[in-house]
XYZ file of C-alpha atoms in Angstrom:
663
model
C 143.106 112.504 88.919
C 139.454 113.051 89.847
C 137.967 112.418 93.405
C 135.586 109.992 93.935
C 134.666 110.562 97.378
C 137.907 108.048 98.765
C 140.340 110.420 100.963
C 143.654 109.681 100.288
C 146.611 110.305 102.190
C 150.380 109.798 101.941
C 151.281 106.004 103.283
C 153.718 105.552 106.326
C 157.432 105.922 105.340
C 156.295 107.842 102.064
C 159.077 109.490 100.346
C 162.791 108.799 100.012
C 163.937 106.739 102.391
C 167.232 104.674 103.672
C 167.636 101.791 102.220
C 167.045 99.801 98.958
C 163.198 99.841 99.069
C 161.297 102.012 96.640
C 158.050 104.087 97.771
C 154.759 102.640 96.894
C 153.086 105.804 96.613
C 150.016 106.881 97.599
C 147.445 104.444 99.300
C 143.865 105.133 100.253
C 143.393 105.245 104.173
C 142.179 102.188 105.397
C 143.219 100.186 102.882
C 147.176 99.503 103.893
C 147.983 96.083 104.404
C 148.782 94.929 107.706
C 152.646 94.929 108.892
C 153.754 91.263 109.159
C 154.540 89.922 112.197
C 158.176 89.986 113.493
C 159.963 86.421 113.358
C 163.418 85.949 115.269
C 166.277 84.951 113.340
C 167.473 81.252 114.179
C 171.057 80.018 114.367
C 172.887 78.232 111.822
C 171.568 78.094 108.221
C 168.563 76.467 109.143
C 165.074 77.710 110.017
C 164.933 77.993 113.936
C 161.609 77.222 115.582
C 159.181 80.447 116.123
C 160.043 81.499 119.790
C 157.065 82.546 121.731
C 155.621 85.769 121.563
C 156.796 88.276 124.170
C 155.376 91.439 125.399
C 151.799 92.395 126.262
C 149.116 90.237 124.665
C 147.195 91.451 121.596
C 144.008 93.570 122.425
C 140.899 91.619 122.455
C 138.630 92.573 119.387
C 135.083 92.975 120.031
C 133.053 90.031 119.610
C 131.273 89.830 116.113
C 127.535 91.140 116.433
C 125.276 88.467 116.543
C 123.468 87.381 112.949
C 120.220 88.908 112.441
C 117.421 86.650 112.703
C 115.182 85.704 109.526
C 111.934 87.158 109.619
C 109.668 84.154 110.245
C 106.012 83.713 108.836
C 104.013 84.933 111.339
C 101.834 82.275 112.930
C 98.262 82.339 114.087
C 95.940 79.728 115.199
C 93.101 79.310 112.123
C 89.785 79.534 113.174
C 87.998 76.176 114.518
C 86.382 74.906 111.449
C 89.711 74.794 109.499
C 91.621 73.597 112.039
C 93.588 70.472 110.217
C 93.339 67.408 112.530
C 95.780 65.781 114.720
C 98.784 64.259 112.168
C 97.329 65.808 109.004
C 100.138 66.765 106.552
C 100.551 70.316 106.453
C 101.891 72.466 103.385
C 105.364 73.832 103.137
C 105.497 77.296 102.657
C 108.955 78.145 100.382
C 108.200 82.220 100.317
C 109.648 84.630 102.451
C 107.918 87.054 104.180
C 106.292 90.196 102.889
C 104.965 93.138 104.472
C 100.858 93.544 103.729
C 100.245 97.244 104.629
C 100.348 99.210 101.215
C 100.380 96.057 98.674
C 97.702 94.504 97.054
C 97.492 91.900 100.011
C 96.441 94.770 102.504
C 93.113 94.004 103.938
C 92.788 90.664 103.099
C 91.442 87.853 105.228
C 93.950 84.530 104.670
C 91.180 82.362 106.231
C 88.431 83.859 103.931
C 85.871 84.216 106.691
C 85.441 88.214 107.155
C 85.314 89.116 103.440
C 81.530 88.583 102.664
C 80.615 92.381 102.913
C 83.625 93.175 100.750
C 83.196 90.627 98.132
C 79.547 89.623 97.822
C 80.039 86.813 95.325
C 83.049 85.182 97.342
C 82.722 81.609 97.664
C 85.029 79.327 99.043
C 84.440 75.524 99.254
C 86.074 74.778 102.459
C 84.903 71.028 102.297
C 87.040 70.720 99.316
C 90.111 71.801 101.732
C 89.095 69.700 104.777
C 88.779 66.572 102.263
C 92.607 67.044 101.619
C 93.377 66.135 105.469
C 91.918 62.659 104.957
C 93.588 59.552 103.655
C 93.665 58.970 99.926
C 91.477 56.183 98.721
C 93.542 53.152 97.353
C 95.321 53.870 93.861
C 92.762 52.247 91.410
C 94.708 49.465 89.185
C 94.274 51.576 85.848
C 95.955 54.450 87.247
C 99.836 54.310 86.376
C 102.360 56.659 87.384
C 103.663 58.450 83.013
C 128.886 99.730 51.993
C 135.101 105.711 44.218
C 137.244 107.077 42.435
C 137.155 110.956 42.640
C 138.233 113.847 40.039
C 138.675 117.309 40.032
C 134.962 118.024 39.347
C 133.463 115.266 41.904
C 132.828 116.791 45.406
C 131.434 113.264 46.710
C 132.181 109.835 46.684
C 130.053 107.609 45.006
C 128.101 106.352 47.563
C 127.485 109.720 49.187
C 126.328 111.020 45.778
C 123.806 108.006 45.168
C 122.151 108.476 48.830
C 122.112 112.371 48.312
C 120.579 111.772 44.800
C 118.060 109.255 46.082
C 117.085 111.895 49.109
C 116.638 114.539 46.691
C 114.753 112.950 44.123
C 112.315 110.920 46.429
C 111.838 114.158 48.483
C 111.589 116.382 45.600
C 114.136 118.860 47.078
C 114.610 121.940 45.416
C 116.944 124.560 46.045
C 114.953 127.869 45.769
C 112.458 126.274 48.618
C 115.185 125.452 50.703
C 116.427 128.859 50.488
C 112.944 129.857 51.558
C 112.965 127.637 54.437
C 116.387 128.196 55.710
C 115.413 132.133 55.507
C 112.758 131.203 58.231
C 109.937 130.278 56.149
C 109.003 126.820 58.071
C 106.130 126.205 55.552
C 108.147 126.008 52.705
C 108.995 122.420 53.212
C 107.048 119.563 54.380
C 108.244 117.814 57.717
C 109.229 114.764 55.754
C 111.442 117.305 53.193
C 112.678 118.987 56.698
C 113.956 115.564 58.016
C 115.706 114.577 55.037
C 117.257 117.995 54.561
C 118.726 118.050 58.152
C 119.280 113.959 58.706
C 121.125 113.468 54.785
C 121.950 116.778 53.172
C 123.658 118.520 56.170
C 126.003 115.884 56.847
C 126.710 115.771 53.497
C 127.359 119.758 53.517
C 129.745 119.152 56.306
C 132.088 117.296 54.391
C 131.279 118.438 50.925
C 131.404 122.392 51.597
C 134.988 123.102 50.902
C 135.325 121.285 47.262
C 131.565 122.559 46.543
C 132.950 126.412 46.905
C 136.079 125.525 44.572
C 133.582 124.113 42.029
C 131.340 126.954 42.144
C 134.192 129.619 41.741
C 135.592 127.508 38.999
C 132.325 126.638 36.861
C 129.614 128.710 38.228
C 125.962 127.897 40.231
C 124.455 127.311 37.072
C 126.517 124.182 36.175
C 125.511 122.213 39.158
C 123.967 119.109 38.898
C 120.785 118.748 41.192
C 122.175 117.043 43.928
C 125.218 119.437 44.285
C 122.608 122.143 44.029
C 120.854 121.305 46.592
C 123.918 120.832 48.848
C 125.221 124.462 47.842
C 121.965 125.995 48.745
C 122.659 124.872 52.355
C 126.314 125.505 52.066
C 125.678 129.249 50.768
C 123.408 130.390 53.346
C 125.293 131.989 56.420
C 125.016 129.070 59.405
C 122.781 126.924 57.010
C 123.499 123.806 59.000
C 122.364 125.679 62.269
C 119.059 127.027 60.033
C 118.350 123.450 59.112
C 119.031 121.807 62.288
C 116.365 124.425 64.097
C 113.824 123.468 61.436
C 113.908 119.783 62.340
C 113.483 120.907 65.907
C 110.209 122.524 65.057
C 109.409 118.926 63.476
C 110.879 116.681 66.334
C 109.891 118.082 69.552
C 105.942 117.973 69.067
C 106.605 114.173 68.032
C 108.750 113.665 71.348
C 106.216 115.110 73.508
C 103.423 112.833 71.613
C 105.722 109.841 72.259
C 106.332 110.722 75.695
C 102.755 110.418 76.674
C 102.351 107.092 74.842
C 104.856 105.836 77.195
C 104.127 107.376 80.352
C 100.477 107.119 80.255
C 100.197 103.083 80.225
C 102.534 102.882 83.134
C 100.406 105.460 85.196
C 97.147 103.558 84.131
C 98.383 100.022 84.790
C 99.303 101.069 88.401
C 95.645 102.891 88.936
C 94.044 99.805 87.900
C 96.403 97.356 89.893
C 95.393 99.593 93.008
C 91.776 99.645 92.351
C 90.882 96.280 90.865
C 88.711 94.363 93.156
C 88.804 91.060 91.280
C 92.578 91.206 91.841
C 92.085 91.486 95.624
C 89.608 88.364 95.108
C 92.336 86.345 93.310
C 95.094 87.262 95.812
C 92.586 86.239 98.555
C 91.946 82.963 96.919
C 96.126 82.686 97.154
C 96.057 83.368 101.240
C 93.160 81.090 101.959
C 94.734 78.109 100.132
C 98.262 78.487 101.521
C 97.105 79.606 105.088
C 94.600 77.019 105.331
C 96.764 74.038 104.366
C 99.683 75.219 105.894
C 97.866 76.095 109.057
C 99.607 79.335 109.592
C 98.330 82.798 109.074
C 99.850 84.426 105.828
C 99.414 87.991 105.012
C 101.648 88.456 101.751
C 103.921 86.553 99.286
C 106.123 87.621 97.025
C 105.206 87.799 93.602
C 108.409 87.039 91.623
C 107.947 83.551 93.380
C 104.563 82.897 93.230
C 103.955 81.914 90.157
C 106.282 79.322 90.087
C 105.648 78.195 93.582
C 101.790 77.573 93.520
C 102.105 75.579 89.982
C 104.715 73.186 91.781
C 103.710 72.932 95.477
C 101.433 69.880 96.102
C 99.675 69.159 98.868
C 100.776 65.668 99.923
C 97.726 63.958 101.496
C 98.222 60.760 104.010
C 98.401 57.325 101.570
C 96.351 54.521 102.211
C 97.895 50.848 101.717
C 98.134 49.958 98.345
C 99.023 53.650 97.210
C 101.947 53.807 94.540
C 104.209 55.935 92.789
C 103.271 56.833 89.379
C 102.458 59.460 86.508
C 100.392 62.503 87.421
C 97.148 61.486 85.748
C 93.686 63.109 86.350
C 93.041 60.875 89.454
C 96.360 62.275 90.801
C 95.476 65.891 90.154
C 92.295 65.471 92.000
C 93.571 63.469 95.064
C 97.033 65.488 95.143
C 96.098 68.554 93.812
C 98.634 71.719 93.445
C 97.775 74.969 95.172
C 97.395 76.523 91.920
C 94.347 73.739 91.013
C 92.970 74.643 94.182
C 92.915 78.486 93.631
C 91.650 77.803 89.953
C 88.673 75.907 91.441
C 87.860 78.704 94.030
C 88.070 80.946 91.010
C 85.579 78.927 89.092
C 83.267 78.918 91.852
C 83.301 82.419 92.694
C 82.764 83.323 88.677
C 79.890 80.881 88.747
C 78.546 82.537 91.889
C 79.294 86.256 90.397
C 77.200 85.073 87.187
C 74.024 83.646 89.433
C 74.103 87.013 91.445
C 74.498 89.241 88.331
C 71.341 87.447 86.739
C 68.975 87.682 89.254
C 69.901 91.030 89.621
C 68.841 91.771 85.983
C 65.895 89.594 86.022
C 64.409 91.296 89.250
C 65.383 94.454 87.585
C 63.279 93.606 84.655
C 60.294 92.539 86.386
C 60.880 95.714 88.525
C 60.836 98.579 85.901
C 59.942 98.264 82.582
C 61.385 101.425 81.049
C 64.474 100.827 79.475
C 66.408 104.061 80.704
C 65.254 103.665 84.334
C 66.656 100.170 83.874
C 70.006 101.324 83.052
C 70.184 104.444 85.692
C 68.930 101.901 88.583
C 72.161 99.559 86.894
C 74.467 102.062 87.293
C 73.660 102.303 90.698
C 73.896 98.876 92.098
C 77.309 98.911 93.578
C 80.550 97.076 93.782
C 78.915 93.346 93.558
C 78.309 93.815 90.025
C 80.278 96.878 88.771
C 83.462 95.289 90.379
C 83.292 92.384 88.076
C 83.999 88.637 88.546
C 87.335 87.292 89.807
C 88.038 85.774 86.560
C 88.565 89.826 85.363
C 91.775 89.722 87.172
C 93.281 87.431 84.446
C 92.469 89.914 81.954
C 94.174 92.656 84.194
C 97.224 90.614 84.351
C 97.403 90.056 80.893
C 98.132 93.393 80.067
C 100.828 93.823 82.481
C 103.437 94.457 79.900
C 106.873 94.666 81.101
C 107.899 96.695 78.010
C 106.099 99.299 80.020
C 109.050 99.799 82.252
C 111.923 98.756 79.896
C 115.465 99.979 80.763
C 115.468 101.294 76.715
C 112.851 103.618 77.486
C 115.344 105.200 80.182
C 117.812 105.344 77.205
C 115.355 107.293 75.134
C 114.771 110.022 77.628
C 118.425 110.481 77.682
C 119.005 110.498 74.249
C 116.455 113.083 73.770
C 117.379 115.191 76.393
C 120.731 114.995 75.277
C 119.350 116.104 71.259
C 117.525 119.189 72.725
C 120.610 120.020 74.502
C 122.890 119.930 71.857
C 120.315 121.536 69.378
C 120.308 124.337 72.286
C 123.591 124.900 72.602
C 125.089 124.280 69.116
C 122.182 125.673 66.871
C 119.858 128.222 68.308
C 122.471 130.240 70.704
C 124.688 130.363 67.697
C 121.781 131.834 65.332
C 120.453 134.129 68.261
C 124.322 135.456 68.444
C 124.334 135.704 64.800
C 121.051 137.771 65.062
C 122.279 140.299 67.508
C 125.116 141.401 65.408
C 122.784 142.157 62.357
C 120.197 145.042 62.178
C 116.805 144.707 63.497
C 115.287 145.039 60.182
C 117.220 141.853 59.052
C 115.953 138.105 59.030
C 112.438 139.189 60.591
C 111.192 135.824 59.360
C 114.083 133.987 61.194
C 113.816 135.859 64.609
C 110.086 134.789 65.165
C 111.198 131.283 63.890
C 113.945 131.091 66.694
C 111.163 132.599 69.266
C 108.876 129.547 68.460
C 111.916 127.222 68.330
C 113.083 128.512 72.201
C 109.732 128.389 73.593
C 109.011 124.858 72.174
C 112.332 123.530 73.816
C 111.203 124.768 76.878
C 107.995 123.225 77.010
C 109.174 120.227 75.896
C 111.633 120.477 78.512
C 109.170 120.782 80.930
C 107.141 118.206 79.688
C 109.626 115.258 79.671
C 110.650 116.404 83.379
C 107.336 115.791 84.499
C 106.996 112.742 82.132
C 109.836 111.313 83.974
C 109.002 111.940 87.406
C 105.574 110.127 86.524
C 107.096 107.211 85.283
C 109.532 106.658 88.343
C 106.731 107.413 90.637
C 104.556 104.520 88.701
C 107.554 102.303 88.944
C 108.236 102.828 92.558
C 103.972 101.955 93.249
C 104.860 98.815 91.408
C 107.574 98.026 93.863
C 105.450 98.997 96.599
C 102.414 97.012 95.414
C 104.551 93.716 95.391
C 106.196 94.156 98.663
C 109.861 94.875 96.879
C 111.985 97.003 99.113
C 112.936 100.286 97.069
C 116.262 100.275 95.939
C 119.113 102.813 96.623
C 122.389 103.382 95.798
C 124.350 103.302 92.229
C 121.747 103.369 89.179
C 119.089 103.453 91.511
C 116.446 104.767 88.693
C 117.562 101.474 86.393
C 117.040 99.320 89.251
C 113.585 100.560 89.933
C 112.860 99.943 86.330
C 114.403 96.618 86.330
C 112.261 95.310 89.043
C 109.270 97.067 88.237
C 109.159 95.351 84.802
C 110.205 91.911 86.365
C 107.056 92.329 88.640
C 104.714 93.143 85.826
C 106.227 90.116 83.699
C 105.298 88.011 86.789
C 101.991 89.273 87.362
C 101.114 88.482 83.603
C 102.346 84.998 84.165
C 100.374 84.359 87.208
C 97.371 85.609 85.006
C 97.955 83.348 82.215
C 98.257 80.289 84.686
C 95.367 81.088 86.474
C 93.361 81.257 83.636
C 94.951 78.227 81.977
C 93.938 76.320 84.846
C 90.600 77.859 85.383
C 89.949 76.307 81.583
C 91.072 72.952 82.749
C 88.607 72.805 85.497
C 85.812 73.739 83.831
C 87.011 71.045 80.914
C 86.913 68.521 83.577
C 83.836 69.738 85.068
C 81.766 69.168 81.608
C 83.562 65.758 81.403
C 81.954 64.725 84.502
C 78.488 66.045 83.207
C 78.730 64.182 79.893
C 80.014 60.600 81.678
C 77.323 61.000 84.319
C 74.556 61.893 81.422
C 73.836 58.085 80.488
C 72.772 57.332 84.037
C 71.301 60.580 84.839
C 68.639 59.679 81.696
C 68.304 56.145 82.773
C 67.484 57.125 86.456
C 64.826 60.119 85.009
C 63.403 57.452 82.646
C 62.767 55.314 85.478
C 61.205 57.709 87.696
C 59.083 59.582 84.945
C 61.146 62.901 85.174
C 61.054 64.998 82.008
C 64.955 65.077 82.370
C 66.970 68.138 81.656
C 64.416 70.274 80.596
C 64.531 74.099 81.221
C 60.670 74.602 80.190
C 57.927 72.694 78.791
C 56.977 74.346 75.480
C 53.218 74.320 74.101
C 52.846 72.119 70.933
C 52.867 73.965 67.714
C 49.616 73.996 66.008
C 50.078 72.313 62.546
C 46.103 71.709 61.897
C 45.868 74.562 58.978
C 49.254 73.222 57.360
C 47.756 69.418 57.551
C 44.611 70.526 56.165
C 46.326 72.275 53.335
C 48.509 69.505 52.278
C 46.481 66.173 53.156
C 44.520 63.940 51.009
C 42.551 62.254 53.646
C 39.004 62.359 53.961
C 39.317 61.520 57.573
C 42.417 63.532 58.578
C 40.216 66.269 56.570
C 36.816 65.840 58.395
C 39.016 65.901 61.912
C 41.154 69.053 61.172
C 37.777 71.044 60.170
C 36.104 69.920 63.151
C 38.854 70.726 65.176
C 39.037 74.401 63.353
C 35.154 75.184 63.721
C 34.435 77.942 66.205
C 33.719 77.230 69.589
C 29.722 78.339 68.982
C 29.638 75.875 65.766
C 31.393 72.631 67.836
C 28.729 73.377 70.590
C 25.722 72.995 67.965
C 27.047 70.285 65.918
C 27.738 68.281 69.321
C 24.400 68.976 70.571
C 22.986 67.911 67.326
C 24.880 64.644 67.450
C 23.879 63.696 70.413
C 20.646 61.767 69.960
C 22.152 59.755 67.467
C 25.440 58.920 69.686
C 22.868 57.558 72.069
C 20.732 55.372 69.863
C 24.159 53.870 68.586
C 25.587 52.960 72.003
C 22.450 51.217 72.674
C 22.600 49.466 69.483
C 25.976 48.692 70.409
C 25.109 47.454 73.682
C 22.356 45.154 72.547
C 23.301 41.533 72.082
C 23.831 40.551 68.795
C 21.227 38.390 67.158
C 21.934 34.728 66.616
C 23.229 33.341 63.469
C 22.015 30.665 61.794
C 24.010 27.632 61.632
C 26.213 27.892 58.097
C 25.982 31.297 57.349
C 29.165 33.264 55.935
C 31.373 34.769 58.535
C 31.853 38.573 58.000
C 35.503 38.907 56.773
C 37.752 41.664 57.907
C 40.557 42.633 55.367
C 43.652 43.734 58.024
C 45.521 44.981 54.896
C 43.195 48.178 54.440
C 41.655 48.108 57.823
C 37.915 47.949 56.778
C 34.931 45.907 57.773
C 32.498 47.058 55.457
C 34.424 46.221 52.093
C 37.824 47.001 50.654
C 38.724 50.288 49.243
C 41.774 50.941 46.656
C 42.749 54.485 45.743
C 42.856 55.735 41.961
C 46.209 56.164 41.045
C 45.220 58.995 38.674
C 42.860 61.301 40.620
C 44.275 59.992 43.971
C 40.270 59.187 45.501
C 39.344 56.789 47.306
C 36.436 54.068 45.866
C 35.680 50.196 45.945
C 37.973 47.844 44.405
C 38.694 47.858 40.989
C 37.682 44.195 40.682
C 34.459 45.066 42.233
C 34.870 42.650 45.380
C 32.992 43.885 48.032
C 34.817 42.266 50.673
C 32.040 40.991 52.494
C 33.188 36.974 51.986
C 36.648 35.438 52.345
C 37.632 33.809 48.978
C 41.575 33.490 48.468
C 41.501 33.396 44.756
C 39.295 36.750 44.574
C 41.280 38.267 47.456
C 38.339 37.995 49.827
C 35.645 38.561 47.454
C 32.281 36.134 47.044
C 32.802 32.960 45.878
C 31.546 32.727 42.027
């Protein structure tokens, strides 16, 4: 019987005893049941009462140790400007205490007041948090709470023969090439052919070697079909199965090393990114600030595995005024009774806007200070953490990369299976071939000796790589446990527990990032909707005050005079465009020449009109063509303007002749 660390001893009274009792065998120490108390025999057939116990009283047992006090959240008074008024509702925290040193919470201020130097783009609207301490407005009326037969020449059953024939035809296996490869020529076969040889042909040879040998002795090698000939190429070679497996080792081990790097490298990188991410620090800072201020308790860390569900369901219950009723959580209630997730998303949105503003101002100042593009890039690379660290919203992208499959327990199973495969190949094939070669002359099987040396070195290198990779993977999983504040597991199956905790932690972080990103998108949507709802009133206000409204800049009018001059047929417009397109010197000379005529015309206009004789016809103004000295018509063929086709000059009003003189 195996010893599992439990000391064994014979039970009291073990062995042959007097009486009819049977031995109970070996009982582990400390597990024997206690003897029952002696009971006196009563008189008569009935059972008498139990007499009182005699003798010394039983020894007193030590008092049980007092239960350990549960760690309480550390309480510290908030700053003066964040103290809630008397009677204000406080946020009830449903999370156990987590020690912050060494975690992603380390160095963060729960009150958000000492992070200006660490997070230059940090912005918290404390007025929004203090507003929640005031009573709600009355609920509006419109808000309502909504898998053969065999003969003597057949060495395989039908299914095995079909599988072997498929492999031989698809991989184009040839017996002569297989002989060369099994003699040590590794390049005689391709990696795909080696895999098919070791995976499909060798197991069939193991089953059919005796029947193959009898068939060859009876009919000869030349009579074998193609599948049986391939099997005989392996069976006829000394230690052919071991040779084929060593060929497969030279193909499989480098692939295992590459796969190892692909599986371990993401784990190391994600831990490094979580440790060095400034946006993640800012996101955790936002969670600390909201929960600390609204609970009026100093909180330094929270468990990640509970945080995502808590901040989504946790709502700050404000003091309600008269008339506040129950109902569906609509937008109005989400605004006045916000969840912790909503408040964190608002801080993230404000900080992201502040980061964009800081980035834009820095780029604008840099573009004006330096004109050389290479110099700008050099200066930009040395601007420091405020810009290089990124926005707090980048933490959501980082958390989306936290894939729980990085620390999947199947990875540990793959490590164990790969190690078992290497050990079986080493002890079952390589050492067997080495013992065979030691019994042969040194000049025999020279290629095979070189091949075995390469295989041995590859096994050693792969073993070292797997040992290092496993250590790196477990260290990364332990780092994840430390970052989220979870204790390191101990005891049986410790490595499996560590991987489970790390995988669960990455999944919780991924969920948290998704929730924050979706909530920020919702905050942005509501902000846009508010702006659109207020836009009509803003337009009316700007129009009343004579403001230009939402203009980013005032653009100069586009000069279209040349296009108008090239397309118009209006003579007045042609004259106006030509006068505008003159050179300044020509325009000045034309104005000086026309100055006297303008003066004379002004005097004439200023003189009083001569008196009209009584009965004189009055001058008619044709409002259809807007002319006072005659009516003009445009020729439909030439497009030119001229006098009326009917000869009417438009001086005397005549309805019948459309404004012409009377006959």
